[in-house]
Short mmCIF file of C-alpha atoms and ligand atoms in Angstrom, two decimals:
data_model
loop_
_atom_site.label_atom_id
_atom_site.label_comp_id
_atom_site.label_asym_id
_atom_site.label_seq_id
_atom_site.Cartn_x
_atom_site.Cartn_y
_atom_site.Cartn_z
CA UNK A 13 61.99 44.99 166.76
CA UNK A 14 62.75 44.87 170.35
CA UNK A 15 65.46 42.31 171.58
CA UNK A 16 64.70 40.09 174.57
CA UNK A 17 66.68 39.05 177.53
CA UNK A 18 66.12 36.30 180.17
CA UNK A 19 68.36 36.91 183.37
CA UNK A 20 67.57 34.17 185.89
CA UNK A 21 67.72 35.16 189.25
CA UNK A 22 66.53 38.71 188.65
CA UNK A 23 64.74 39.39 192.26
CA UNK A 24 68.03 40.48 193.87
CA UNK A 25 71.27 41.93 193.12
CA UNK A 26 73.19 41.64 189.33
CA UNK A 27 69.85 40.27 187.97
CA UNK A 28 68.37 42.97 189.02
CA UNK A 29 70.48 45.78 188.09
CA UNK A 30 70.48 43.68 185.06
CA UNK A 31 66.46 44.04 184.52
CA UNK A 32 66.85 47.69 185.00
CA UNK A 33 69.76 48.01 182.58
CA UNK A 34 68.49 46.28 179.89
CA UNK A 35 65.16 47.71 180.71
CA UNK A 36 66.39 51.31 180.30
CA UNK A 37 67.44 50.08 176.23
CA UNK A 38 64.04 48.76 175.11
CA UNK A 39 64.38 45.47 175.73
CA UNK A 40 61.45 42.98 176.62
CA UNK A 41 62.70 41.04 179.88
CA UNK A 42 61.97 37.28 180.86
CA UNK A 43 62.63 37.37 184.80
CA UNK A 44 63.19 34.66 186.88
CA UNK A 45 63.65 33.77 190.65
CA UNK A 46 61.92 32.03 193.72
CA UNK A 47 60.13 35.01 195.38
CA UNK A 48 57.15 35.57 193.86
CA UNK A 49 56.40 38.67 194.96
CA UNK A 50 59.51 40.32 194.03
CA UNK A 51 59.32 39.53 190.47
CA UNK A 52 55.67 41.46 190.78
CA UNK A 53 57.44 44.30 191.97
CA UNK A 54 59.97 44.28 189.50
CA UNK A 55 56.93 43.87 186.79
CA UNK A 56 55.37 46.67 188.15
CA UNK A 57 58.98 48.73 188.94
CA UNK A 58 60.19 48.23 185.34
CA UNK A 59 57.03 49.49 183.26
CA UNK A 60 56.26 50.65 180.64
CA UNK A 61 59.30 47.81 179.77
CA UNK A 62 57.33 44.11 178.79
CA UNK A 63 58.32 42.28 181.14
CA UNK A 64 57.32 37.95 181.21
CA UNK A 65 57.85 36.67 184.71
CA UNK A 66 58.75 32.87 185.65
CA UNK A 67 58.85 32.21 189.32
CA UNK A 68 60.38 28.64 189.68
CA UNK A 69 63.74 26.98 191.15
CA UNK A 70 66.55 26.37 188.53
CA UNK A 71 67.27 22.83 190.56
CA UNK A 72 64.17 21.37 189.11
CA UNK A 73 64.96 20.24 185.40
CA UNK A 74 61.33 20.04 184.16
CA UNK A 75 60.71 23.36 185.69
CA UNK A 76 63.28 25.46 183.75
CA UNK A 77 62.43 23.28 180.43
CA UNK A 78 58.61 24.21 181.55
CA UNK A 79 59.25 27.80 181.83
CA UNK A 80 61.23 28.39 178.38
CA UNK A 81 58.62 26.11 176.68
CA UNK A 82 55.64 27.64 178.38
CA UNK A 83 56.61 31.67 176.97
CA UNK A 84 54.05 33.18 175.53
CA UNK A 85 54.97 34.00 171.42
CA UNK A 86 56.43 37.14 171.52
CA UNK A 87 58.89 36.38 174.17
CA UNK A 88 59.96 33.46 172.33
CA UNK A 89 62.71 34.36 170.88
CA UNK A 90 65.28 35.03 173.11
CA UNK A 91 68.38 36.83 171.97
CA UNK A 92 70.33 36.66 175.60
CA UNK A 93 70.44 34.26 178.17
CA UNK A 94 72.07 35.16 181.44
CA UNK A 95 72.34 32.88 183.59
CA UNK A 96 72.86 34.14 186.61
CA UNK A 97 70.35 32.68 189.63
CA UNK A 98 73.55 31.09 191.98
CA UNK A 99 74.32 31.25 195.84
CA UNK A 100 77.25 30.41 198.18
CA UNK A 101 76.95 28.58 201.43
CA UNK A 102 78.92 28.64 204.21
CA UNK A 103 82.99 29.39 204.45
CA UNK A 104 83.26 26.55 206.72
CA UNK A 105 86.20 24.47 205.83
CA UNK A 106 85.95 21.10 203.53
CA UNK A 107 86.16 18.46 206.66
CA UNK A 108 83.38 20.31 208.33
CA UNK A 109 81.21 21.34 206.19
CA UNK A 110 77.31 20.50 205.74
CA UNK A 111 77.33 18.60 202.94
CA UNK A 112 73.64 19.90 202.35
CA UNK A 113 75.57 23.25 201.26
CA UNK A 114 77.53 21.09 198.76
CA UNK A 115 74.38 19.83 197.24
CA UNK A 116 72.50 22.97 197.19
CA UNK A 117 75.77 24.99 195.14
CA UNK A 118 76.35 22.49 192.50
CA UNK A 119 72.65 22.05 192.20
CA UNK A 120 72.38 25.58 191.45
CA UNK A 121 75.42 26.87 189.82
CA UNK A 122 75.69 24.09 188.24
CA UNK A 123 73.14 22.11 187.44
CA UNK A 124 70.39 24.94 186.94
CA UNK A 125 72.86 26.61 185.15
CA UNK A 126 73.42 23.65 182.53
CA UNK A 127 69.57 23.45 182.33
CA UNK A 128 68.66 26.91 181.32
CA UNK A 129 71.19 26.75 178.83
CA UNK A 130 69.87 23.38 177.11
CA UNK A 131 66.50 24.61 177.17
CA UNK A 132 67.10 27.29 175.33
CA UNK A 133 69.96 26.84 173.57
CA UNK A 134 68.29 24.90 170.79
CA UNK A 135 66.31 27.47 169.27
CA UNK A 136 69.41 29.69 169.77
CA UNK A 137 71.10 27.60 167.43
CA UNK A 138 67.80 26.81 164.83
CA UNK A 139 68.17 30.90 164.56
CA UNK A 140 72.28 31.48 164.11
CA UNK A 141 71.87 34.20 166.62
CA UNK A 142 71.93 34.44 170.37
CA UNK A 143 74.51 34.82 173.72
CA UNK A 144 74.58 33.48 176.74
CA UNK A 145 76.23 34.72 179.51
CA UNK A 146 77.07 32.89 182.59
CA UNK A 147 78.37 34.14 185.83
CA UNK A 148 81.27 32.44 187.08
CA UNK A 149 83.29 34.02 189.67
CA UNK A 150 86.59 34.46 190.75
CA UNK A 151 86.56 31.87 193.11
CA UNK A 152 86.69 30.00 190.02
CA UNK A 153 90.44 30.57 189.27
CA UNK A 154 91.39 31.68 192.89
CA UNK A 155 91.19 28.82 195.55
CA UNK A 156 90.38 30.76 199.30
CA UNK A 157 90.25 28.98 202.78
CA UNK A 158 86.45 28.44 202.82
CA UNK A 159 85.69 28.74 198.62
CA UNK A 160 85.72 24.38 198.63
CA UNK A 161 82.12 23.58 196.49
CA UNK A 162 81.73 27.25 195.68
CA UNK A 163 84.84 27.56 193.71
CA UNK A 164 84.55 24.43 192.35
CA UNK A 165 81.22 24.65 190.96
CA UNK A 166 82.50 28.35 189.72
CA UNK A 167 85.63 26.66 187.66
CA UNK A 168 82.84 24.34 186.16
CA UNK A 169 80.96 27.67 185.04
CA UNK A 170 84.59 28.73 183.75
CA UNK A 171 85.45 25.31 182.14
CA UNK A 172 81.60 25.05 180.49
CA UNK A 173 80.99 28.05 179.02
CA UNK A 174 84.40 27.50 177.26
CA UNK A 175 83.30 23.87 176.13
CA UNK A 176 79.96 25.56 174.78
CA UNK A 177 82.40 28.07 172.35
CA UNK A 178 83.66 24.51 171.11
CA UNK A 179 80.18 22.95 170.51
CA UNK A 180 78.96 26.15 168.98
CA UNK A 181 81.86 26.87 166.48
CA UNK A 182 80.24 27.53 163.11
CA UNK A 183 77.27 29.33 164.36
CA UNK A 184 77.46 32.66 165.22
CA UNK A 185 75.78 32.14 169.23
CA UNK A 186 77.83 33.91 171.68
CA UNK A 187 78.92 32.79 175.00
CA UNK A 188 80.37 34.69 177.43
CA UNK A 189 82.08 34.05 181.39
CA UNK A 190 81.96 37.11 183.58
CA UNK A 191 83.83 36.49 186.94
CA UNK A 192 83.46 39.25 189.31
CA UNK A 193 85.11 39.66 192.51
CA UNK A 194 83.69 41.22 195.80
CA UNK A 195 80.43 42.88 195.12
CA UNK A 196 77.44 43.92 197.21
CA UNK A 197 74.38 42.54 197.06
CA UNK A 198 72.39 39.92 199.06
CA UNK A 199 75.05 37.47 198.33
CA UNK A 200 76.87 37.32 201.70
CA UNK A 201 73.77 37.61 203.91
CA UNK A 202 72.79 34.07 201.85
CA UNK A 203 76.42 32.84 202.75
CA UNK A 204 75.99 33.50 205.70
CA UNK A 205 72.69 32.34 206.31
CA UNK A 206 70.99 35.51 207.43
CA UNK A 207 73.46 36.47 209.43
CA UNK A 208 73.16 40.52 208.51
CA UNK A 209 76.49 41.39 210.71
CA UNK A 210 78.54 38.88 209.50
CA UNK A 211 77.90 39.18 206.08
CA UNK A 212 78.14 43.20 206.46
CA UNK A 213 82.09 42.76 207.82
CA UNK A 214 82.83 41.10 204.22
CA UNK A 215 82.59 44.64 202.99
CA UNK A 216 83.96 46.84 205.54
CA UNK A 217 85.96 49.51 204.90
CA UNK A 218 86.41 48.75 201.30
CA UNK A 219 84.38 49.69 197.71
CA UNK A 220 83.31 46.54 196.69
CA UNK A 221 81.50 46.56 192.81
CA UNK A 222 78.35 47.44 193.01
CA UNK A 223 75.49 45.44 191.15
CA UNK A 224 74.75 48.40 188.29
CA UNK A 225 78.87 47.87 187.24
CA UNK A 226 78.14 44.40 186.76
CA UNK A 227 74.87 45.30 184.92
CA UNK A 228 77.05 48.02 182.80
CA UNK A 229 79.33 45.11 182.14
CA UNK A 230 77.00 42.12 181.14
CA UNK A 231 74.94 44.84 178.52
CA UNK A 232 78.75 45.86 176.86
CA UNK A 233 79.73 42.52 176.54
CA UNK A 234 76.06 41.50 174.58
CA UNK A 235 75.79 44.69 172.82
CA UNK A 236 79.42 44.43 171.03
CA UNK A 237 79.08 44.08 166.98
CA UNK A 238 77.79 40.10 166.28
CA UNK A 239 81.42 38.81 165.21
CA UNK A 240 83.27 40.15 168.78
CA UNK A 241 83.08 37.54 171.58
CA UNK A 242 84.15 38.11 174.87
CA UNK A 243 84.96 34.75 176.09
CA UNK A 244 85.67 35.90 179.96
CA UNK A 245 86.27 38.73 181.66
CA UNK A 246 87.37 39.15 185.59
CA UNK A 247 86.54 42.01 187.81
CA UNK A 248 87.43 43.21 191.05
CA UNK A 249 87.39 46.17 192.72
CA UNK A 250 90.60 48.13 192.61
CA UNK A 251 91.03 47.28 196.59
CA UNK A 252 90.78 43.63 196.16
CA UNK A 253 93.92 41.07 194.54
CA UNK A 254 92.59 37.66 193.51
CA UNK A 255 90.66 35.83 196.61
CA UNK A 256 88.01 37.42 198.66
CA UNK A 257 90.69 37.47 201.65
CA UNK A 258 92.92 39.83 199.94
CA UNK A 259 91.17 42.95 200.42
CA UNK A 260 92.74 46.73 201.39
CA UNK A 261 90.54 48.12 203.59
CA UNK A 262 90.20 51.53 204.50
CA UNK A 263 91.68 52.34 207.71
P1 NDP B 12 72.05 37.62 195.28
O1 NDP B 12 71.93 36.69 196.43
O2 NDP B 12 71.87 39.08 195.52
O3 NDP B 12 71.05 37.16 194.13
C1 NDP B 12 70.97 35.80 193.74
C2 NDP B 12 69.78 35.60 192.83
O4 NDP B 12 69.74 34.21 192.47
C3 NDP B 12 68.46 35.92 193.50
O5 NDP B 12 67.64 36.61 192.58
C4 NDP B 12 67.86 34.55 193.80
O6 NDP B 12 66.44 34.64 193.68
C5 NDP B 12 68.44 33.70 192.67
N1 NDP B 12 68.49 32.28 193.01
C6 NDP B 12 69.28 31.69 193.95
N2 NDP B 12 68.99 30.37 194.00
C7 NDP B 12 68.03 30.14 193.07
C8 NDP B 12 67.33 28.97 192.65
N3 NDP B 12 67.57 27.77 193.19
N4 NDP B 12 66.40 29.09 191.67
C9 NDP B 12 66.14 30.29 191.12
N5 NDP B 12 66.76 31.43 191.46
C10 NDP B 12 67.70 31.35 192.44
O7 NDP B 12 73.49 37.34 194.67
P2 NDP B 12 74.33 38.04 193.48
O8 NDP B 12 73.48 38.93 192.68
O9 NDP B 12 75.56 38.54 194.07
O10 NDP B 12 74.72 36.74 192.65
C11 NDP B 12 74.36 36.50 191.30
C12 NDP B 12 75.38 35.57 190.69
O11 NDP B 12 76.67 36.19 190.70
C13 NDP B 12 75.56 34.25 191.43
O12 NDP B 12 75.72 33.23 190.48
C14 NDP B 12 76.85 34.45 192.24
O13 NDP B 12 77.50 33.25 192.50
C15 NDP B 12 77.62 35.32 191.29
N6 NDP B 12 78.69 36.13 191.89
C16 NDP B 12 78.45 36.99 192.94
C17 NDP B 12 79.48 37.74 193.47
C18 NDP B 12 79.31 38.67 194.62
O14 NDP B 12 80.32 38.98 195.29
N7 NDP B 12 78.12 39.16 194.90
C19 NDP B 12 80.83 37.66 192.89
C20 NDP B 12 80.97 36.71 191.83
C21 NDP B 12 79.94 36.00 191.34
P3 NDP B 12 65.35 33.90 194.62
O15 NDP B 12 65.94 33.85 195.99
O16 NDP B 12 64.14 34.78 194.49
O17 NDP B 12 65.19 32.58 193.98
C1 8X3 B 13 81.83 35.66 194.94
C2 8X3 B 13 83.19 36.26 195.02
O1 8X3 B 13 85.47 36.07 196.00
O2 8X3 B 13 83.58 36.12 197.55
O3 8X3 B 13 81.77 34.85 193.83
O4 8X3 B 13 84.04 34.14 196.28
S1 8X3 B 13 84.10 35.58 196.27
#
């Protein structure tokens, strides 16, 4: 019987690689994201895989309890959650900051986050099998000039997902923390707010992780025997030490 997967966030970057990856194995996918039309693509992209698609915003509570109640049977049971729909704004520092940012990050990384997983952790539990897998972020150990709300709401991915190991002791539903590093995908042009060249220099002259390593990563860590958890796991690229500021670039 197939497995399933729901990866929020799927119409860009990780998620998507992720689609693909898991895609590739078998599995049925449950994508999620704002742009409609991308998930159709994806749909369409990703066949002959089943794929379920749930276009809504993980700030709105009844939304993502709407979407995991609304799948249709044999979608139901889902064996991973990744929860990975999340956004940075702005670098500026904390005293100047728009405070609309602020909201918009913890309302996302966090509070979407904490949403997906109590809607579906339930049945996760009623079943004694199932993972979830969050992505945190190294701004979550590693404080940067700029990283304020972002890293913040990261170390609350970091510090939940550990809390959830806690709650969940006894049954056998995993939980995992992947923090990546710099990696390209449509994350910086959302930092910066469109701003194509700005968010381009983030990269320059250095081999950041690409989305399908993340992908590569997320599938290991789910597809490891049922008693092996991986409770976190950092990666950066080989040019990069600890904050997005500490990069060796090419000369
Ligand atoms: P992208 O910007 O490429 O993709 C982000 C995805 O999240 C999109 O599919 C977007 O879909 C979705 N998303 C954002 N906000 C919402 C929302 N409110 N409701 C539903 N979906 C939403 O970024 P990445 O792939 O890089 O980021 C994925 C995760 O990885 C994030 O949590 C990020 O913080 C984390 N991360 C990224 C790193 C990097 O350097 N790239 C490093 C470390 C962690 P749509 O716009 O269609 O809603
Ligand atoms: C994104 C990585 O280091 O740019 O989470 O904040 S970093």
């Amino acid at each position: 019987m197939p497995k399933t997967v729901l990866i929020t966030g799927a119409t860009a970057g990780f998620g998507k690689a992720m689609a693909q990856r898991y895609a590739n194995e078998g599995w049925n996918l449950i994508l999620t994201g704002r742009r409609a039309e991308r998930l159709e693509e994806l749909k369409t992209g990703l066949a002959p895989a089943k794929v379920h698609t749930l276009c809504f915003d993980v700030r709105d509570r009844q939304a993502c309890q709407q979407a995991v109640d609304s799948l249709p049977a044999e979608f139901k049971g889902i064996d991973v959650l990744v929860n990975n729909a999340g956004l940075a704004l702005g670098l500026e520092p904390a005293q100047s900051c728009d405070l609309d940012d602020w909201d918009a990050m913890v309302d996302t990384n966090i509070k979407g986050l904490m949403y997906m997983t109590r809607a579906v952790l339930p049945s996760m539990v009623e079943r004694n099998k199932g993972h979830i897998v969050n992505l945190g972020s190294v701004a979550g150990t590693y404080p940067y000039p700029g990283g304020n709300c972002y890293g913040g709401t990261k170390a609350y991915v970091n510090h939940f997902s550990k809390n959830l190991l806690a709650d969940l002791l006894g049954t056998k539903v995993r939980v995992t923390n992947i923090e990546p590093g710099l990696c390209e995908t449509e994350f910086s042009v959302v930092r910066f707010k469109g701003d194509k060249k700005a968010a381009d220099k983030v990269y320059e002259g250095t081999q950041p992780i690409t989305p399908e390593d993340i992908a590569e990563i997320v599938y290991w860590t789910t597809t490891l025997p049922p008693h092996v958890n991986i409770n976190a796991l950092e990666v950066m690229p080989v040019q990069q030490a600890f904050s997005p500021f500490a990069i060796s670039r090419d000369k």
